[in-house]
């Protein structure tokens, strides 16, 4: 198949193209209206269609004779547990839990918050909500009560489904006290809290609104799937906003199911029946799309992994899982590979396992640096495909579409535009830029099926944040450029471009160079205030385990590398060695936070931070090196 012809067909005839893809699904009421608009002129897909995504992911496969196929593999090195669930077993669990939710008064159109760790019950809860038309809002397990309370007040759930505890490497986190505190803080009061007791020793203080998960399932009857409109909100997923208040991204049902099924074949190139592993968390967009709904729509076995790429127990965990469960396609964040690379720079753990079943490694969640890409390809001779998308899109926007045509990989590029996305690079005035000129990454409307319906009960913010800046286009908030062959390079959020004496420079480009140094495991480059030049770059580097490179030597060599690759205009003078970089739980480096600290600006530690103690470590490093306001 030819990528260019396939892609152009999706732009020239979007209705015909996506009608064909929707036709692959089993609908209760097949849509006749393929593309329409809401009252604000924003595109809607399959508005008069009816379906149920729980039916498509579970019941249909059983009806087709695949009930005994494994649907979920729960692999938890933190509890030393491996458990497999067939489609038949999943249906029984999900249908009974759905019946239990109905008995508690939840019905189509209600909302429920799910606040759970990476255990099978998190998937059962999401599917049970979908089965009866309850919109679920998955909140990352372990979020602070204040952040959970904000989400409770915004989504107004009738119930919260939670577990007794999560595990962070070797630390037990009791969830129930956090939930109780969040409810106490919230103005909206959910009627019920359903608790799955993991029996790991965590405290479960009892409240009048509490319901035992296992008892509820045991005493409930299985219930059938409820037909919902294609535009029915399947879920609300909160993502960081520039105002500090999280944005509730709303996902539809019909367009999303169509898009995910499409991507499993045409982007990820995975046959039905094979094992797909997205090593992420259900609290993120990747978890919704490619741990749960996408693989199951395509009748793939999916892995629910409760652990980390390192320390559970070591840097061999990923390779063990790939070998043991015969993973065909894997998807993770570059930060996970860098963590493994730091602990095992020579790839010795990789050599211990038979990884012959693995065909493709996908990376996303942040920009993949060339050094990480090359390290992986050196040790595992499979295609390594970087690709780019957002919580808002719900599925890839830029990729190498492996099920269409395997195009040459260009390190540093996320690939070419995926079918349905007409991606353009604009200058500040909305004028399209020529190849190799950096600007704003925008997408011409209509966006394809499965992308955001809007923000939950916040139409004004939705339009202001995404549609007003460049009328007729979706504003991604990212900067980037296209080369002469249509490959797209994402250089980071638009505020990650620094201005050094009038020159706009990409910190991502500098990070690429810093990361290429043999001693560097991972790095971040930020722009800091400078009285003479406005801004100058500062590099923070984490050194590979066991590397004995002296700081002054590293700084000199990195500065020379940047000067050689970019020129003296880059003005990189300082390289700070740190033990760790502050990141979100999904692995994104908190560059804006680093800038605020070093510039002495007021800052708020994001609720999504992985470990708050890193802030103290980084501040101490700034102080000892005499950088910025610590000079």
Coordinates of C-alpha atoms in Angstrom, one line a residue:
X1 CA 0.0 0.0 0.0
X2 CA 1.2 3.5 -0.8
X3 CA 1.3 6.0 2.1
X4 CA 0.9 9.1 0.0
X5 CA -2.2 7.8 -1.9
X6 CA -3.8 6.5 1.3
X7 CA -3.1 9.8 3.2
X8 CA -4.4 12.0 0.4
X9 CA -7.6 10.0 0.1
X10 CA -8.3 10.6 3.8
X11 CA -8.1 14.4 3.1
X12 CA -9.9 14.6 -0.2
X13 CA -12.9 12.5 0.9
X14 CA -12.9 12.3 4.7
X15 CA -16.5 11.2 4.9
X16 CA -16.0 8.3 2.5
X17 CA -12.7 7.3 4.1
X18 CA -14.1 7.2 7.6
X19 CA -17.4 5.7 6.6
X20 CA -15.4 2.8 5.3
X21 CA -13.4 2.5 8.5
X22 CA -16.6 2.7 10.7
X23 CA -18.1 0.0 8.6
X24 CA -15.6 -2.5 10.2
X25 CA -17.4 -2.1 13.5
X26 CA -20.6 -3.7 14.7
X27 CA -23.2 -1.0 15.3
X28 CA -26.6 -1.3 16.9
X29 CA -27.6 1.5 14.5
X30 CA -25.3 2.1 11.6
X31 CA -24.7 5.9 11.1
X32 CA -26.1 7.6 8.0
X33 CA -24.7 11.0 8.9
X34 CA -21.0 10.6 8.8
X35 CA -19.7 14.2 9.4
X36 CA -21.8 17.0 10.8
X37 CA -21.2 20.0 13.1
X38 CA -22.3 20.9 16.6
X39 CA -24.0 24.3 17.5
X40 CA -20.6 26.0 17.5
X41 CA -19.5 24.6 14.1
X42 CA -17.1 22.0 15.6
X43 CA -17.1 18.7 13.8
X44 CA -19.1 15.7 15.0
X45 CA -18.7 12.1 13.6
X46 CA -21.4 9.5 13.1
X47 CA -23.9 11.6 15.1
X48 CA -26.9 9.4 14.4
X49 CA -25.1 6.1 15.0
X50 CA -25.6 3.9 18.1
X51 CA -23.1 1.3 19.5
X52 CA -21.4 0.2 22.7
X53 CA -17.7 0.0 23.1
X54 CA -17.8 -2.6 25.8
X55 CA -19.7 -4.9 23.5
X56 CA -17.1 -4.3 20.7
X57 CA -14.2 -5.1 23.1
X58 CA -15.6 -8.1 24.9
X59 CA -19.0 -9.6 23.9
X60 CA -18.4 -9.6 20.1
X61 CA -15.2 -11.6 20.4
X62 CA -17.1 -14.2 22.5
X63 CA -19.9 -14.4 20.0
X64 CA -17.3 -14.9 17.3
X65 CA -15.9 -17.9 19.1
X66 CA -12.9 -16.4 20.9
X67 CA -14.1 -16.5 24.5
X68 CA -11.2 -18.7 25.6
X69 CA -8.6 -16.3 24.2
X70 CA -6.6 -14.4 26.8
X71 CA -7.8 -10.8 27.0
X72 CA -5.6 -9.5 29.9
X73 CA -2.3 -10.5 31.2
X74 CA -1.8 -8.9 34.7
X75 CA 1.9 -8.8 35.4
X76 CA 2.8 -7.3 38.7
X77 CA 6.5 -7.6 39.8
X78 CA 5.7 -5.5 42.8
X79 CA 3.4 -8.2 44.2
X80 CA 5.1 -11.0 42.3
X81 CA 1.8 -11.9 40.6
X82 CA 1.0 -13.0 37.1
X83 CA -2.7 -13.6 36.2
X84 CA -4.4 -14.2 32.9
X85 CA -8.0 -13.5 32.1
X86 CA -9.9 -14.8 29.1
X87 CA -12.6 -12.8 27.3
X88 CA -15.2 -15.1 29.0
X89 CA -13.8 -14.3 32.4
X90 CA -13.6 -10.5 31.7
X91 CA -17.2 -10.4 30.5
X92 CA -18.4 -12.1 33.7
X93 CA -16.5 -9.7 35.9
X94 CA -17.5 -6.6 33.9
X95 CA -21.1 -7.5 33.4
X96 CA -21.6 -8.3 37.1
X97 CA -19.9 -5.1 38.2
X98 CA -22.1 -3.2 35.7
X99 CA -25.1 -4.8 37.3
X100 CA -23.8 -3.7 40.7
X101 CA -23.4 -0.1 39.5
X102 CA -27.0 -0.2 38.2
X103 CA -28.2 -1.5 41.6
X104 CA -26.5 1.5 43.3
X105 CA -28.5 3.9 41.1
X106 CA -26.0 4.7 38.3
X107 CA -27.6 5.0 34.9
X108 CA -26.7 6.2 31.4
X109 CA -25.6 9.8 31.5
X110 CA -24.2 9.7 35.0
X111 CA -20.5 10.0 35.7
X112 CA -18.1 7.9 37.9
X113 CA -14.6 8.6 39.0
X114 CA -12.1 5.7 39.0
X115 CA -9.1 6.1 41.3
X116 CA -7.1 2.9 41.1
X117 CA -3.6 1.4 40.6
X118 CA -2.6 -0.8 37.7
X119 CA -4.6 -3.9 38.6
X120 CA -7.2 -5.8 36.5
X121 CA -10.1 -4.2 38.4
X122 CA -9.3 -0.8 36.9
X123 CA -10.0 -2.2 33.5
X124 CA -13.1 -4.0 34.7
X125 CA -14.4 -0.7 36.2
X126 CA -13.8 1.3 33.0
X127 CA -15.5 -1.4 30.9
X128 CA -18.4 -1.7 33.4
X129 CA -19.1 2.0 33.1
X130 CA -19.0 1.9 29.3
X131 CA -21.3 -1.1 29.4
X132 CA -24.2 0.9 30.9
X133 CA -23.4 4.3 29.4
X134 CA -21.8 5.8 32.6
X135 CA -19.1 8.3 31.6
X136 CA -15.9 7.4 33.5
X137 CA -13.2 9.7 34.6
X138 CA -10.0 7.9 35.4
X139 CA -7.8 9.8 37.9
X140 CA -4.2 8.6 38.3
X141 CA -4.0 6.5 41.5
X142 CA -2.1 8.3 44.3
X143 CA -3.0 11.8 43.2
X144 CA -3.1 14.2 46.2
X145 CA -6.6 14.7 47.8
X146 CA -6.7 18.4 46.6
X147 CA -6.3 17.3 43.0
X148 CA -8.8 14.5 43.3
X149 CA -11.2 17.0 44.9
X150 CA -10.9 19.4 41.9
X151 CA -11.8 16.6 39.6
X152 CA -14.7 15.5 41.7
X153 CA -16.1 19.0 41.7
X154 CA -15.7 19.3 37.9
X155 CA -17.1 15.9 36.8
X156 CA -19.6 15.5 39.7
X157 CA -19.5 11.7 39.9
X158 CA -22.4 9.7 41.4
X159 CA -19.8 7.2 42.6
X160 CA -16.0 6.7 43.1
X161 CA -14.5 3.3 42.4
X162 CA -11.2 2.8 44.2
X163 CA -8.8 0.2 45.7
X164 CA -7.3 -0.1 49.2
X165 CA -3.8 0.7 48.0
X166 CA -1.3 1.1 45.3
X167 CA 2.4 0.2 45.4
X168 CA 5.3 2.6 44.4
X169 CA 8.2 0.2 43.8
X170 CA 8.4 -1.0 47.4
X171 CA 6.1 1.5 49.2
X172 CA 2.5 0.9 50.0
X173 CA 0.2 3.9 49.3
X174 CA -3.2 3.7 51.1
X175 CA -5.8 5.1 48.8
X176 CA -9.0 5.1 50.9
X177 CA -7.8 7.9 53.3
X178 CA -6.9 10.0 50.3
X179 CA -10.4 9.5 48.8
X180 CA -12.1 10.3 52.1
X181 CA -10.0 13.5 52.4
X182 CA -10.8 14.5 48.8
X183 CA -14.6 14.0 49.4
X184 CA -14.3 16.1 52.6
X185 CA -12.7 18.9 50.6
X186 CA -15.0 18.7 47.6
X187 CA -18.2 20.7 47.3
X188 CA -19.8 17.8 45.4
X189 CA -20.4 14.7 47.4
X190 CA -20.5 11.3 45.6
X191 CA -23.2 9.0 46.8
X192 CA -21.0 5.9 47.0
X193 CA -17.4 4.8 47.2
X194 CA -16.8 1.3 46.0
X195 CA -13.5 -0.2 47.4
X196 CA -11.6 -3.2 46.0
X197 CA -9.6 -4.5 49.0
X198 CA -6.3 -5.8 47.8
X199 CA -5.6 -7.2 51.3
X200 CA -2.0 -5.9 51.3
X201 CA -2.3 -4.3 54.8
X202 CA -3.4 -0.8 53.9
X203 CA -5.8 1.0 56.3
X204 CA -9.4 1.3 55.0
X205 CA -11.3 3.7 57.3
X206 CA -15.0 2.9 57.0
X207 CA -17.5 5.6 56.0
X208 CA -21.3 5.3 55.5
X209 CA -21.0 5.7 51.8
X210 CA -18.6 2.7 51.4
X211 CA -19.4 -0.4 49.3
X212 CA -17.3 -3.5 49.2
X213 CA -16.3 -4.2 45.5
X214 CA -16.2 -8.0 45.8
X215 CA -19.5 -8.3 47.7
X216 CA -21.1 -6.0 45.1
X217 CA -19.9 -8.2 42.2
X218 CA -20.8 -11.4 44.0
X219 CA -24.4 -10.4 44.7
X220 CA -25.1 -8.8 41.3
X221 CA -26.4 -10.3 38.1
X222 CA -24.8 -9.9 34.7
X223 CA -26.4 -7.1 32.6
X224 CA -26.3 -6.6 28.9
X225 CA -24.7 -3.6 27.0
X226 CA -26.7 -0.4 26.7
X227 CA -26.7 1.2 23.2
X228 CA -25.4 4.8 23.3
X229 CA -25.1 7.5 20.7
X230 CA -21.8 7.7 18.9
X231 CA -21.4 11.2 20.4
X232 CA -22.0 9.9 23.9
X233 CA -19.1 10.9 26.2
X234 CA -17.2 7.7 26.9
X235 CA -14.8 9.3 29.4
X236 CA -13.4 12.6 30.8
X237 CA -9.6 12.7 31.1
X238 CA -8.0 15.6 32.9
X239 CA -4.8 17.1 31.6
X240 CA -2.6 19.9 32.8
X241 CA -3.7 23.4 31.9
X242 CA -1.8 26.7 31.7
X243 CA -4.1 28.3 34.3
X244 CA -3.3 25.5 36.9
X245 CA -6.9 24.2 36.7
X246 CA -6.9 20.8 34.9
X247 CA -8.8 20.5 31.6
X248 CA -11.4 17.8 31.3
X249 CA -10.9 16.3 27.8
X250 CA -14.1 14.7 26.6
X251 CA -14.0 11.7 24.3
X252 CA -16.8 10.4 22.2
X253 CA -17.7 6.7 21.7
X254 CA -18.2 6.0 18.0
X255 CA -15.5 8.1 16.5
X256 CA -13.0 6.9 19.1
X257 CA -13.8 3.2 18.5
X258 CA -13.5 3.8 14.8
X259 CA -10.1 5.5 15.1
X260 CA -8.6 3.0 17.6
X261 CA -9.6 0.0 15.5
X262 CA -8.1 1.7 12.5
X263 CA -4.8 2.5 14.2
X264 CA -4.2 -1.1 15.5
X265 CA -4.1 -2.2 11.8
X266 CA -2.6 0.8 10.0
X267 CA -0.3 2.5 12.5
X268 CA 0.7 -0.4 14.8
X269 CA 0.5 -3.2 12.3
X270 CA -0.6 -5.9 14.8
X271 CA -2.6 -8.9 13.7
X272 CA -5.6 -10.0 15.8
X273 CA -4.8 -12.5 18.5
X274 CA -1.3 -11.2 19.1
X275 CA -0.1 -9.6 22.3
X276 CA 0.2 -5.8 22.5
X277 CA 1.9 -4.1 25.4
X278 CA 1.6 -0.4 26.2
X279 CA 3.8 0.2 29.2
X280 CA 2.0 3.1 30.6
X281 CA -0.7 3.8 33.2
X282 CA -4.5 3.7 32.8
X283 CA -4.5 7.3 34.2
X284 CA -3.1 8.7 31.0
X285 CA -4.4 8.8 27.4
X286 CA -2.1 6.0 26.4
X287 CA -3.7 3.8 29.0
X288 CA -7.2 4.4 27.8
X289 CA -6.4 4.0 24.1
X290 CA -3.6 1.4 24.0
X291 CA -3.8 -0.6 27.2
X292 CA -7.6 -1.0 27.2
X293 CA -9.8 0.0 24.3
X294 CA -7.5 -0.2 21.2
X295 CA -6.1 -3.7 21.8
X296 CA -9.4 -5.2 22.9
X297 CA -11.2 -3.7 19.9
X298 CA -8.7 -5.5 17.7
X299 CA -8.9 -8.8 19.7
X300 CA -5.4 -8.4 21.0
X301 CA -4.2 -9.7 24.3
X302 CA -3.1 -6.7 26.4
X303 CA -0.7 -6.4 29.3
X304 CA -1.6 -4.6 32.5
X305 CA 1.8 -4.0 34.1
X306 CA 2.2 -2.9 37.7
X307 CA 5.8 -1.9 38.0
X308 CA 8.6 0.3 36.7
X309 CA 11.2 -0.2 34.0
X310 CA 13.9 -0.3 36.7
X311 CA 13.9 -1.4 40.4
X312 CA 11.0 -3.9 40.0
X313 CA 13.3 -5.7 40.5
X314 CA 15.9 -4.4 38.0
X315 CA 16.4 -3.1 34.4
X316 CA 15.5 -6.5 32.9
X317 CA 11.8 -6.3 33.7
X318 CA 10.7 -5.1 30.2
X319 CA 12.7 -7.8 28.4
X320 CA 11.3 -10.5 30.7
X321 CA 7.8 -9.5 30.0
X322 CA 8.4 -9.3 26.2
X323 CA 9.9 -12.7 26.2
X324 CA 7.5 -14.4 28.7
X325 CA 4.3 -13.1 27.2
X326 CA 5.5 -13.1 23.5
X327 CA 4.8 -9.4 23.0
X328 CA 4.6 -8.6 19.3
X329 CA 4.3 -4.8 19.5
X330 CA 5.4 -2.7 22.4
X331 CA 4.8 1.0 23.2
X332 CA 6.5 3.0 25.9
X333 CA 8.0 6.4 26.6
X334 CA 11.6 7.3 25.7
X335 CA 12.1 8.2 29.4
X336 CA 11.6 4.5 30.3
X337 CA 14.2 3.4 27.7
X338 CA 16.6 6.0 29.0
X339 CA 16.2 4.8 32.6
X340 CA 17.0 1.2 31.4
X341 CA 19.9 2.5 29.4
X342 CA 21.3 4.3 32.4
X343 CA 21.2 1.2 34.5
X344 CA 22.4 -1.2 31.8
X345 CA 24.4 0.9 29.2
X346 CA 25.8 -2.2 27.5
X347 CA 22.5 -4.0 27.2
X348 CA 23.6 -7.0 29.1
X349 CA 20.1 -7.8 30.4
X350 CA 18.7 -7.8 26.9
X351 CA 21.0 -10.7 25.9
X352 CA 19.5 -12.9 28.5
X353 CA 16.1 -13.1 26.9
X354 CA 14.6 -14.5 23.7
X355 CA 13.0 -11.4 22.2
X356 CA 12.5 -12.8 18.7
X357 CA 8.7 -12.4 18.8
X358 CA 9.0 -8.6 19.2
X359 CA 8.5 -7.0 15.8
X360 CA 8.2 -3.2 16.4
X361 CA 9.0 -0.8 19.3
X362 CA 6.9 2.4 19.4
X363 CA 7.9 5.4 21.5
X364 CA 5.8 8.4 22.4
X365 CA 4.8 10.7 25.3
X366 CA 7.8 13.0 24.8
X367 CA 10.3 13.7 22.0
X368 CA 12.7 10.8 21.4
X369 CA 16.3 11.9 21.3
X370 CA 18.6 10.3 18.7
X371 CA 20.9 8.8 21.3
X372 CA 18.1 6.8 22.9
X373 CA 16.8 5.7 19.5
X374 CA 20.3 4.5 18.4
X375 CA 21.0 2.7 21.7
X376 CA 17.7 0.7 21.3
X377 CA 18.4 -0.1 17.7
X378 CA 21.9 -1.2 18.5
X379 CA 20.7 -3.8 21.1
X380 CA 17.4 -4.8 19.6
X381 CA 17.3 -5.1 15.8
X382 CA 13.6 -4.2 15.3
X383 CA 12.2 -0.9 13.9
X384 CA 12.0 1.8 16.5
X385 CA 9.2 4.1 15.7
X386 CA 8.8 7.5 17.4
X387 CA 5.3 9.0 17.0
X388 CA 3.4 12.0 18.3
X389 CA 0.0 12.6 19.7
X390 CA -1.8 14.3 22.6
X391 CA -4.4 13.6 25.2
X392 CA -6.7 15.8 23.1
X393 CA -6.3 13.7 20.0
X394 CA -6.6 10.3 21.7
X395 CA -4.6 8.5 19.0
X396 CA -1.5 9.2 16.8
X397 CA -1.3 12.4 14.7
X398 CA 2.2 11.9 13.4
X399 CA 3.7 8.5 12.9
X400 CA 5.4 6.0 10.5
X401 CA 2.2 4.1 9.5
X402 CA 3.7 0.6 9.7
X403 CA 0.5 -1.1 8.4
X404 CA 0.5 1.1 5.3
X405 CA 4.1 1.6 4.2
X406 CA 7.2 1.4 6.3
X407 CA 8.9 4.6 5.4
X408 CA 12.6 5.3 6.2
X409 CA 13.1 6.5 9.8
X410 CA 14.6 9.9 10.3
X411 CA 16.0 10.3 13.8
X412 CA 14.5 13.3 15.5
X413 CA 11.3 13.2 13.4
X414 CA 8.1 11.7 14.7
X415 CA 7.3 10.7 11.1
X416 CA 4.7 12.0 8.7
X417 CA 1.1 13.1 9.3
X418 CA -1.3 10.2 10.0
X419 CA -4.4 9.9 7.8
X420 CA -7.1 12.4 8.5
X421 CA -4.7 15.0 10.0
X422 CA -3.8 17.9 7.7
X423 CA -0.9 19.3 9.6
X424 CA 0.4 22.7 8.8
X425 CA 3.3 24.9 10.2
X426 CA 2.2 28.5 10.8
X427 CA 4.0 31.6 11.8
X428 CA 2.6 33.9 14.5
X429 CA 0.3 35.6 12.0
X430 CA -1.3 32.3 10.7
X431 CA 0.8 32.2 7.5
X432 CA 2.0 28.8 6.3
X433 CA 5.8 28.5 6.6
X434 CA 8.0 26.8 3.9
X435 CA 9.9 23.6 4.7
X436 CA 12.5 23.6 7.4
X437 CA 11.2 26.8 9.1
X438 CA 10.1 26.4 12.7
X439 CA 6.6 27.6 13.7
X440 CA 3.4 26.6 15.3
X441 CA 2.0 23.1 14.7
X442 CA -1.7 23.4 13.7
X443 CA -4.2 21.0 12.1
X444 CA -6.9 22.0 9.7
X445 CA -10.5 21.3 10.7
X446 CA -12.3 19.0 10.7
X447 CA -10.2 16.8 12.9
X448 CA -10.7 13.1 12.2
X449 CA -12.9 10.8 14.3
X450 CA -11.9 10.0 17.9
X451 CA -10.4 13.4 18.8
X452 CA -11.7 15.5 21.7
X453 CA -15.4 16.5 21.7
X454 CA -14.5 19.5 23.8
X455 CA -13.8 20.3 27.5
X456 CA -16.2 19.0 30.1
X457 CA -18.7 21.8 30.7
X458 CA -16.2 24.5 29.7
X459 CA -17.0 25.6 26.1
X460 CA -15.4 29.0 26.5
X461 CA -12.0 27.6 27.5
X462 CA -12.2 25.0 24.8
X463 CA -12.6 27.6 22.1
X464 CA -10.0 29.9 23.6
X465 CA -7.4 27.2 24.1
X466 CA -7.7 25.4 20.8
X467 CA -9.8 27.1 18.1
X468 CA -9.5 30.9 18.4
X469 CA -5.7 31.5 17.8
X470 CA -5.9 30.3 14.2
X471 CA -9.6 30.2 13.0
X472 CA -10.4 27.0 11.0
X473 CA -7.5 25.2 12.7
X474 CA -6.8 23.2 15.9
X475 CA -3.8 24.8 17.7
X476 CA -1.7 22.0 19.2
X477 CA 0.4 24.2 21.5
X478 CA 3.6 22.6 20.1
X479 CA 6.3 24.0 17.9
X480 CA 7.9 22.2 15.0
X481 CA 8.8 22.1 11.3
X482 CA 8.4 20.0 8.2
X483 CA 11.3 19.0 6.0
X484 CA 11.2 18.9 2.2
X485 CA 9.8 15.3 2.2
X486 CA 7.0 16.0 4.7
X487 CA 8.6 14.6 7.8
X488 CA 7.5 16.5 10.8
X489 CA 9.8 17.4 13.7
X490 CA 8.2 18.4 17.0
X491 CA 10.5 20.8 18.9
X492 CA 8.5 21.0 22.1
X493 CA 5.8 23.2 23.6
X494 CA 6.0 26.7 22.1
X495 CA 7.3 28.1 25.4
X496 CA 10.3 25.7 25.2
X497 CA 11.7 27.9 22.4
X498 CA 14.2 30.4 23.8
X499 CA 15.3 33.7 22.5
X500 CA 19.0 34.3 22.7
X501 CA 19.9 37.8 21.7
X502 CA 17.1 37.8 19.1
X503 CA 17.8 34.3 17.9
X504 CA 15.0 31.7 18.4
X505 CA 16.6 28.5 19.4
X506 CA 15.0 25.1 20.2
X507 CA 16.0 23.6 23.5
X508 CA 15.0 20.2 22.1
X509 CA 17.7 20.5 19.5
X510 CA 20.3 21.3 22.1
X511 CA 19.0 18.4 24.2
X512 CA 19.6 16.2 21.3
X513 CA 23.3 17.2 21.2
X514 CA 23.8 17.0 25.0
X515 CA 22.2 13.5 25.0
X516 CA 24.7 12.3 22.4
X517 CA 27.6 12.6 24.8
X518 CA 28.7 9.1 25.9
X519 CA 28.5 9.9 29.7
X520 CA 24.9 11.4 29.6
X521 CA 22.0 9.1 30.4
X522 CA 19.3 11.9 30.1
X523 CA 19.2 15.6 30.1
X524 CA 17.1 18.8 30.0
X525 CA 18.0 22.1 28.4
X526 CA 16.1 25.2 29.6
X527 CA 16.3 28.9 28.8
X528 CA 17.2 31.1 31.9
X529 CA 17.1 34.8 32.2
X530 CA 20.3 36.7 31.2
X531 CA 20.8 40.5 31.6
X532 CA 22.8 40.8 28.4
X533 CA 21.1 38.3 26.0
X534 CA 17.6 38.0 27.4
X535 CA 17.9 34.3 27.7
X536 CA 20.7 31.8 27.7
X537 CA 20.5 28.0 27.7
X538 CA 21.3 25.9 30.7
X539 CA 21.9 22.1 30.5
X540 CA 21.1 19.7 33.4
X541 CA 22.5 16.2 32.9
X542 CA 22.1 12.9 34.6
X543 CA 25.2 10.7 34.3
X544 CA 25.2 7.0 33.4
X545 CA 25.7 4.6 36.3
X546 CA 29.4 3.9 36.8
X547 CA 30.6 6.7 34.6
X548 CA 33.6 8.5 36.1
X549 CA 33.7 11.6 33.9
X550 CA 34.6 14.7 35.9
X551 CA 32.2 17.6 35.9
X552 CA 34.6 20.1 34.3
X553 CA 35.5 17.7 31.6
X554 CA 31.8 16.9 30.8
X555 CA 30.9 20.6 30.8
X556 CA 33.8 21.4 28.4
X557 CA 32.9 18.6 26.0
X558 CA 29.2 19.3 26.0
X559 CA 29.7 23.0 25.4
X560 CA 32.1 22.2 22.5
X561 CA 29.6 19.8 21.0
X562 CA 26.8 22.4 21.1
X563 CA 29.1 25.0 19.6
X564 CA 30.1 22.6 16.9
X565 CA 26.6 21.5 16.0
X566 CA 24.7 24.8 16.4
X567 CA 27.4 27.5 16.7
X568 CA 28.5 30.1 19.2
X569 CA 25.0 31.7 18.9
X570 CA 23.7 28.9 21.2
X571 CA 25.6 30.5 24.1
X572 CA 25.5 27.3 26.2
X573 CA 28.1 27.8 29.0
X574 CA 26.9 25.8 31.9
X575 CA 26.2 22.1 32.4
X576 CA 24.9 21.0 35.8
X577 CA 25.1 17.4 36.9
X578 CA 22.0 16.2 38.8
X579 CA 21.0 12.9 40.2
X580 CA 17.5 13.1 38.8
X581 CA 15.2 15.3 36.7
X582 CA 11.8 16.4 37.9
X583 CA 9.1 14.6 35.8
X584 CA 5.4 14.0 35.7
X585 CA 4.3 10.4 36.4
X586 CA 4.0 9.9 32.7
X587 CA 7.6 10.7 32.2
X588 CA 7.6 14.3 30.9
X589 CA 10.4 16.5 32.2
X590 CA 9.0 19.6 34.0
X591 CA 11.1 22.2 32.2
X592 CA 8.8 25.1 33.0
X593 CA 9.2 24.3 36.7
X594 CA 13.0 24.2 36.4
X595 CA 13.0 27.6 34.6
X596 CA 10.8 29.1 37.4
X597 CA 13.2 27.9 40.1
X598 CA 16.4 29.1 38.5
X599 CA 14.9 32.4 37.6
X600 CA 13.5 33.0 41.1
X601 CA 9.9 33.2 39.9
X602 CA 6.9 32.0 41.9
X603 CA 6.0 28.5 41.1
X604 CA 3.5 25.8 42.0
X605 CA 4.6 22.2 42.1
X606 CA 2.4 20.4 39.6
X607 CA 0.1 17.7 41.0
X608 CA 1.4 15.3 38.3
X609 CA 5.0 15.4 39.7
X610 CA 6.5 11.9 40.2
X611 CA 8.6 12.8 43.3
X612 CA 8.6 16.2 45.0
X613 CA 11.9 15.6 46.8
X614 CA 13.7 16.1 43.4
X615 CA 12.8 19.8 43.7
X616 CA 15.1 20.1 46.7
X617 CA 17.9 18.2 45.0
X618 CA 17.7 20.4 41.9
X619 CA 17.6 23.6 44.0
X620 CA 20.6 22.4 45.9
X621 CA 22.5 21.8 42.6
X622 CA 21.6 25.3 41.4
X623 CA 22.9 26.7 44.7
X624 CA 26.2 24.8 44.6
X625 CA 26.9 25.8 41.0
X626 CA 25.8 29.4 41.6
X627 CA 23.4 29.5 38.7
X628 CA 20.6 32.1 38.0
X629 CA 19.2 33.7 41.1
X630 CA 21.5 31.4 43.2
X631 CA 24.6 33.2 41.7

